[in-house]
mmCIF file of C-alpha atoms in Angstrom:
data_model
loop_
_atom_site.group_PDB
_atom_site.id
_atom_site.type_symbol
_atom_site.label_atom_id
_atom_site.label_comp_id
_atom_site.label_asym_id
_atom_site.label_seq_id
_atom_site.Cartn_x
_atom_site.Cartn_y
_atom_site.Cartn_z
ATOM 1 C CA MET A 134 -7.185 29.480 10.413
ATOM 2 C CA GLY A 135 -10.711 29.459 7.977
ATOM 3 C CA ASN A 136 -13.339 31.676 8.038
ATOM 4 C CA SER A 137 -16.864 30.545 9.035
ATOM 5 C CA SER A 138 -20.354 31.830 9.617
ATOM 6 C CA SER A 139 -20.452 29.712 12.789
ATOM 7 C CA SER A 140 -19.721 32.755 15.228
ATOM 8 C CA THR A 141 -23.535 32.027 15.824
ATOM 9 C CA LEU A 142 -22.955 28.619 16.486
ATOM 10 C CA PRO A 143 -22.685 27.966 20.627
ATOM 11 C CA ALA A 144 -18.701 27.207 21.229
ATOM 12 C CA LEU A 145 -17.569 23.298 20.685
ATOM 13 C CA LYS A 146 -18.259 20.634 23.149
ATOM 14 C CA THR A 147 -15.270 18.077 23.684
ATOM 15 C CA VAL A 148 -15.838 14.778 25.456
ATOM 16 C CA ALA A 149 -15.471 14.853 29.373
ATOM 17 C CA ASN A 150 -12.976 12.174 29.626
ATOM 18 C CA CYS A 151 -10.200 11.629 27.684
ATOM 19 C CA GLU A 152 -7.178 9.230 29.010
ATOM 20 C CA THR A 153 -4.209 10.785 27.107
ATOM 21 C CA SER A 154 -2.141 7.547 27.628
ATOM 22 C CA LYS A 155 -4.952 5.590 25.686
ATOM 23 C CA PHE A 156 -5.566 8.136 23.036
ATOM 24 C CA MET A 157 -1.673 7.357 21.961
ATOM 25 C CA GLY A 158 -0.829 5.062 18.734
ATOM 26 C CA THR A 159 -2.222 4.722 15.603
ATOM 27 C CA TRP A 160 -5.312 6.283 13.719
ATOM 28 C CA PHE A 161 -6.497 6.126 10.330
ATOM 29 C CA VAL A 162 -8.451 9.217 8.768
ATOM 30 C CA ILE A 163 -11.652 7.875 7.229
ATOM 31 C CA GLY A 164 -13.435 11.127 6.857
ATOM 32 C CA VAL A 165 -12.431 14.631 6.911
ATOM 33 C CA LYS A 166 -13.182 18.320 6.551
ATOM 34 C CA PRO A 167 -10.035 19.228 4.835
ATOM 35 C CA THR A 168 -6.945 21.861 5.393
ATOM 36 C CA MET A 169 -5.258 22.419 1.678
ATOM 37 C CA PHE A 170 -3.247 19.416 2.459
ATOM 38 C CA GLU A 171 -6.112 16.894 2.868
ATOM 39 C CA LYS A 172 -7.745 17.798 -0.348
ATOM 40 C CA THR A 173 -6.631 14.801 -1.816
ATOM 41 C CA CYS A 174 -5.175 12.896 0.663
ATOM 42 C CA SER A 175 -5.244 8.818 0.888
ATOM 43 C CA ASN A 176 -4.226 6.455 3.168
ATOM 44 C CA ALA A 177 -3.661 9.118 5.980
ATOM 45 C CA VAL A 178 -2.109 7.872 9.330
ATOM 46 C CA GLU A 179 -1.620 9.435 12.376
ATOM 47 C CA ASN A 180 0.654 7.955 14.573
ATOM 48 C CA TYR A 181 0.741 9.718 18.631
ATOM 49 C CA SER A 182 3.290 9.165 20.953
ATOM 50 C CA LEU A 183 3.364 10.545 24.452
ATOM 51 C CA LEU A 184 6.416 12.076 25.738
ATOM 52 C CA GLY A 185 6.291 12.302 29.196
ATOM 53 C CA ASP A 186 4.775 11.837 32.255
ATOM 54 C CA ASP A 187 5.208 15.637 34.002
ATOM 55 C CA ASP A 188 1.771 16.639 35.361
ATOM 56 C CA ASP A 189 3.815 20.505 35.836
ATOM 57 C CA ASN A 190 5.336 20.800 32.230
ATOM 58 C CA ASP A 191 4.731 24.696 31.897
ATOM 59 C CA ASN A 192 8.097 25.139 30.102
ATOM 60 C CA GLY A 193 6.555 25.019 26.522
ATOM 61 C CA GLN A 194 7.945 21.719 26.153
ATOM 62 C CA HIS A 195 5.321 20.136 23.730
ATOM 63 C CA ASP A 196 3.747 16.544 25.461
ATOM 64 C CA VAL A 197 2.422 14.881 22.385
ATOM 65 C CA ASN A 198 4.895 13.944 18.918
ATOM 66 C CA ILE A 199 2.808 13.111 16.275
ATOM 67 C CA ASP A 200 3.937 11.582 12.620
ATOM 68 C CA PHE A 201 1.289 12.604 10.074
ATOM 69 C CA LYS A 202 1.944 10.523 6.785
ATOM 70 C CA TYR A 203 0.247 10.878 3.662
ATOM 71 C CA ASN A 204 -0.421 9.667 -0.420
ATOM 72 C CA LYS A 205 -0.840 13.187 -1.799
ATOM 73 C CA ASN A 206 -3.403 11.569 -4.590
ATOM 74 C CA GLU A 207 -4.417 7.613 -4.841
ATOM 75 C CA PRO A 208 -3.221 5.437 -2.325
ATOM 76 C CA ILE A 209 0.361 3.746 -2.792
ATOM 77 C CA LYS A 210 1.315 5.291 -6.119
ATOM 78 C CA SER A 211 1.225 8.486 -5.771
ATOM 79 C CA PRO A 212 4.033 10.709 -3.808
ATOM 80 C CA LEU A 213 4.528 9.947 0.373
ATOM 81 C CA SER A 214 4.058 13.012 2.333
ATOM 82 C CA SER A 215 5.053 13.527 5.668
ATOM 83 C CA LEU A 216 3.786 16.265 7.957
ATOM 84 C CA PRO A 217 5.451 15.666 11.769
ATOM 85 C CA GLN A 218 3.199 18.005 14.580
ATOM 86 C CA LYS A 219 3.629 18.786 18.231
ATOM 87 C CA GLY A 220 0.884 18.145 20.692
ATOM 88 C CA TRP A 221 0.514 20.324 24.002
ATOM 89 C CA VAL A 222 -1.915 18.458 26.124
ATOM 90 C CA GLN A 223 -4.315 21.999 27.990
ATOM 91 C CA GLY A 224 -6.173 21.887 31.273
ATOM 92 C CA ASP A 225 -5.178 20.839 34.440
ATOM 93 C CA ASP A 226 -4.723 17.278 34.371
ATOM 94 C CA LYS A 227 -2.765 16.764 31.304
ATOM 95 C CA LYS A 228 -3.634 12.947 31.960
ATOM 96 C CA ASN A 229 -7.204 13.113 31.036
ATOM 97 C CA SER A 230 -7.913 15.826 28.725
ATOM 98 C CA ALA A 231 -9.598 16.663 25.257
ATOM 99 C CA GLU A 232 -8.787 19.669 25.251
ATOM 100 C CA TRP A 233 -5.169 20.081 23.108
ATOM 101 C CA LYS A 234 -3.483 22.325 20.760
ATOM 102 C CA VAL A 235 -1.262 21.334 17.639
ATOM 103 C CA SER A 236 1.563 22.908 15.878
ATOM 104 C CA PRO A 237 2.163 21.878 12.064
ATOM 105 C CA PHE A 238 4.550 24.364 11.913
ATOM 106 C CA PRO A 239 6.599 26.607 14.087
ATOM 107 C CA MET A 240 4.917 29.813 16.009
ATOM 108 C CA ILE A 241 1.501 28.118 15.093
ATOM 109 C CA ARG A 242 -0.570 26.052 17.820
ATOM 110 C CA MET A 243 -3.948 25.340 16.136
ATOM 111 C CA PRO A 244 -6.797 24.208 18.379
ATOM 112 C CA TYR A 245 -7.000 20.184 18.888
ATOM 113 C CA LEU A 246 -10.818 19.256 20.408
ATOM 114 C CA ILE A 247 -11.479 16.163 20.704
ATOM 115 C CA LEU A 248 -15.593 15.524 20.587
ATOM 116 C CA GLU A 249 -16.211 12.499 20.322
ATOM 117 C CA VAL A 250 -14.000 9.354 21.336
ATOM 118 C CA ASP A 251 -15.511 5.573 22.491
ATOM 119 C CA ASP A 252 -15.033 3.863 25.310
ATOM 120 C CA ASP A 253 -12.523 1.052 23.923
ATOM 121 C CA TYR A 254 -10.445 4.545 21.844
ATOM 122 C CA ASP A 255 -11.325 2.707 18.879
ATOM 123 C CA TYR A 256 -13.061 6.120 17.223
ATOM 124 C CA CYS A 257 -12.715 9.223 17.083
ATOM 125 C CA ILE A 258 -13.608 13.147 16.139
ATOM 126 C CA ILE A 259 -11.400 16.302 16.191
ATOM 127 C CA GLY A 260 -13.256 19.219 15.896
ATOM 128 C CA TYR A 261 -11.814 22.915 14.934
ATOM 129 C CA PRO A 262 -13.465 25.847 16.710
ATOM 130 C CA SER A 263 -14.898 27.294 13.225
ATOM 131 C CA ARG A 264 -16.177 23.985 12.278
ATOM 132 C CA ASP A 265 -14.579 24.624 9.263
ATOM 133 C CA TYR A 266 -12.305 21.233 9.777
ATOM 134 C CA ALA A 267 -12.583 17.879 11.316
ATOM 135 C CA TRP A 268 -11.282 14.336 11.462
ATOM 136 C CA ILE A 269 -13.075 11.196 11.818
ATOM 137 C CA MET A 270 -10.296 8.524 12.723
ATOM 138 C CA SER A 271 -10.016 4.728 13.545
ATOM 139 C CA ARG A 272 -8.023 2.505 14.941
ATOM 140 C CA LYS A 273 -8.024 0.407 11.745
ATOM 141 C CA PRO A 274 -8.395 1.902 8.152
ATOM 142 C CA VAL A 275 -11.765 0.108 7.186
ATOM 143 C CA MET A 276 -15.150 1.633 9.360
ATOM 144 C CA PRO A 277 -17.994 0.348 8.961
ATOM 145 C CA ASP A 278 -20.634 2.194 6.878
ATOM 146 C CA LYS A 279 -23.299 2.256 10.290
ATOM 147 C CA THR A 280 -20.565 3.638 12.570
ATOM 148 C CA TYR A 281 -19.248 6.772 10.224
ATOM 149 C CA SER A 282 -22.953 7.463 9.514
ATOM 150 C CA MET A 283 -23.163 7.760 13.303
ATOM 151 C CA LEU A 284 -20.022 9.898 13.412
ATOM 152 C CA THR A 285 -21.538 12.238 10.625
ATOM 153 C CA LYS A 286 -24.506 12.423 12.309
ATOM 154 C CA LYS A 287 -23.215 14.039 15.477
ATOM 155 C CA LEU A 288 -20.978 15.530 13.663
ATOM 156 C CA GLU A 289 -24.192 17.263 12.048
ATOM 157 C CA GLU A 290 -26.358 16.975 14.954
ATOM 158 C CA LYS A 291 -24.765 17.554 18.185
ATOM 159 C CA HIS A 292 -21.676 19.609 17.155
ATOM 160 C CA GLN A 293 -23.846 21.909 14.807
ATOM 161 C CA TYR A 294 -21.176 20.927 11.597
ATOM 162 C CA ASN A 295 -22.455 21.571 8.321
ATOM 163 C CA LEU A 296 -21.250 18.833 6.266
ATOM 164 C CA ASP A 297 -20.198 19.978 2.439
ATOM 165 C CA GLY A 298 -16.760 19.219 1.964
ATOM 166 C CA LEU A 299 -16.785 16.597 4.141
ATOM 167 C CA ARG A 300 -14.983 13.838 1.782
ATOM 168 C CA LYS A 301 -14.018 10.008 2.648
ATOM 169 C CA VAL A 302 -10.620 9.194 2.517
ATOM 170 C CA PRO A 303 -9.490 6.537 0.476
ATOM 171 C CA GLN A 304 -7.358 3.765 2.632
ATOM 172 C CA VAL A 305 -6.033 0.468 0.286
ATOM 173 C CA TRP A 306 -3.218 -1.027 1.439
ATOM 174 C CA THR A 307 -0.953 -4.140 -0.027
ATOM 175 C CA LYS A 308 1.341 -6.363 2.239
ATOM 176 C CA GLU A 309 3.891 -4.278 0.513
ATOM 177 C CA GLU A 310 2.587 -0.427 1.506
ATOM 178 C CA ARG A 311 1.948 -1.735 5.125
ATOM 179 C CA SER A 312 5.407 -2.532 5.648
ATOM 180 C CA LYS A 313 6.953 0.243 3.972
ATOM 181 C CA ARG A 314 4.727 1.549 5.857
ATOM 182 C CA GLY A 315 6.075 0.510 9.196
ATOM 183 C CA LEU A 316 2.786 -0.731 10.065
ATOM 184 C CA THR A 317 1.533 -3.922 12.017
ATOM 185 C CA LYS A 318 -0.596 -7.227 11.199
ATOM 186 C CA LYS A 319 -2.899 -5.687 14.266
ATOM 187 C CA GLU A 320 -3.186 -1.640 12.957
ATOM 188 C CA ILE A 321 -3.862 -3.273 9.413
ATOM 189 C CA PRO A 322 -5.391 -7.161 9.888
ATOM 190 C CA ASP A 323 -4.304 -9.297 6.186
ATOM 191 C CA ASN A 324 -8.181 -9.560 5.615
ATOM 192 C CA MET A 325 -7.867 -5.796 4.890
ATOM 193 C CA LEU A 326 -5.357 -6.092 2.398
ATOM 194 C CA VAL A 327 -5.945 -6.256 -1.161
ATOM 195 C CA ASP A 328 -3.949 -7.729 -3.902
#
């Protein structure tokens, strides 16, 4: 997907360690260099569930279920969309790999490269080989500006991304919306809600 002049750039480098089990759970999309589905999205949330513990899974069965839900336009008021996906952890050690393939549609497996993840798995950056797409995600719907700036700087300087088209994803949550989407107070604390 996507044509880019990135062919003269070196291949993206993923993090050296990413424990698959620690990556599971809820992630809020804070910033995105969007695909066609994400150009106007808000309240974008991805939930990752590990299917099994089979390191020798060579039968094509996927390793991770990804539940991706978002509002098409403005938060809460615009229609809710869902794009369930499947993930295949790549490499010899599926318990610790930063290279995945993700399928948003049958017969399509897109590279999913974990470029950055902090030690506590509180935030991450996901990249795409052409550098046409990127996702900055957090365990909470609010990310401190300092952290966001640090991550966009890493995207640009370390990973040689052009940040044109990168957009912040609105994350606006009410108590009712949190409940409707099946999220918890741990994922969205009360102090991050609006009236």
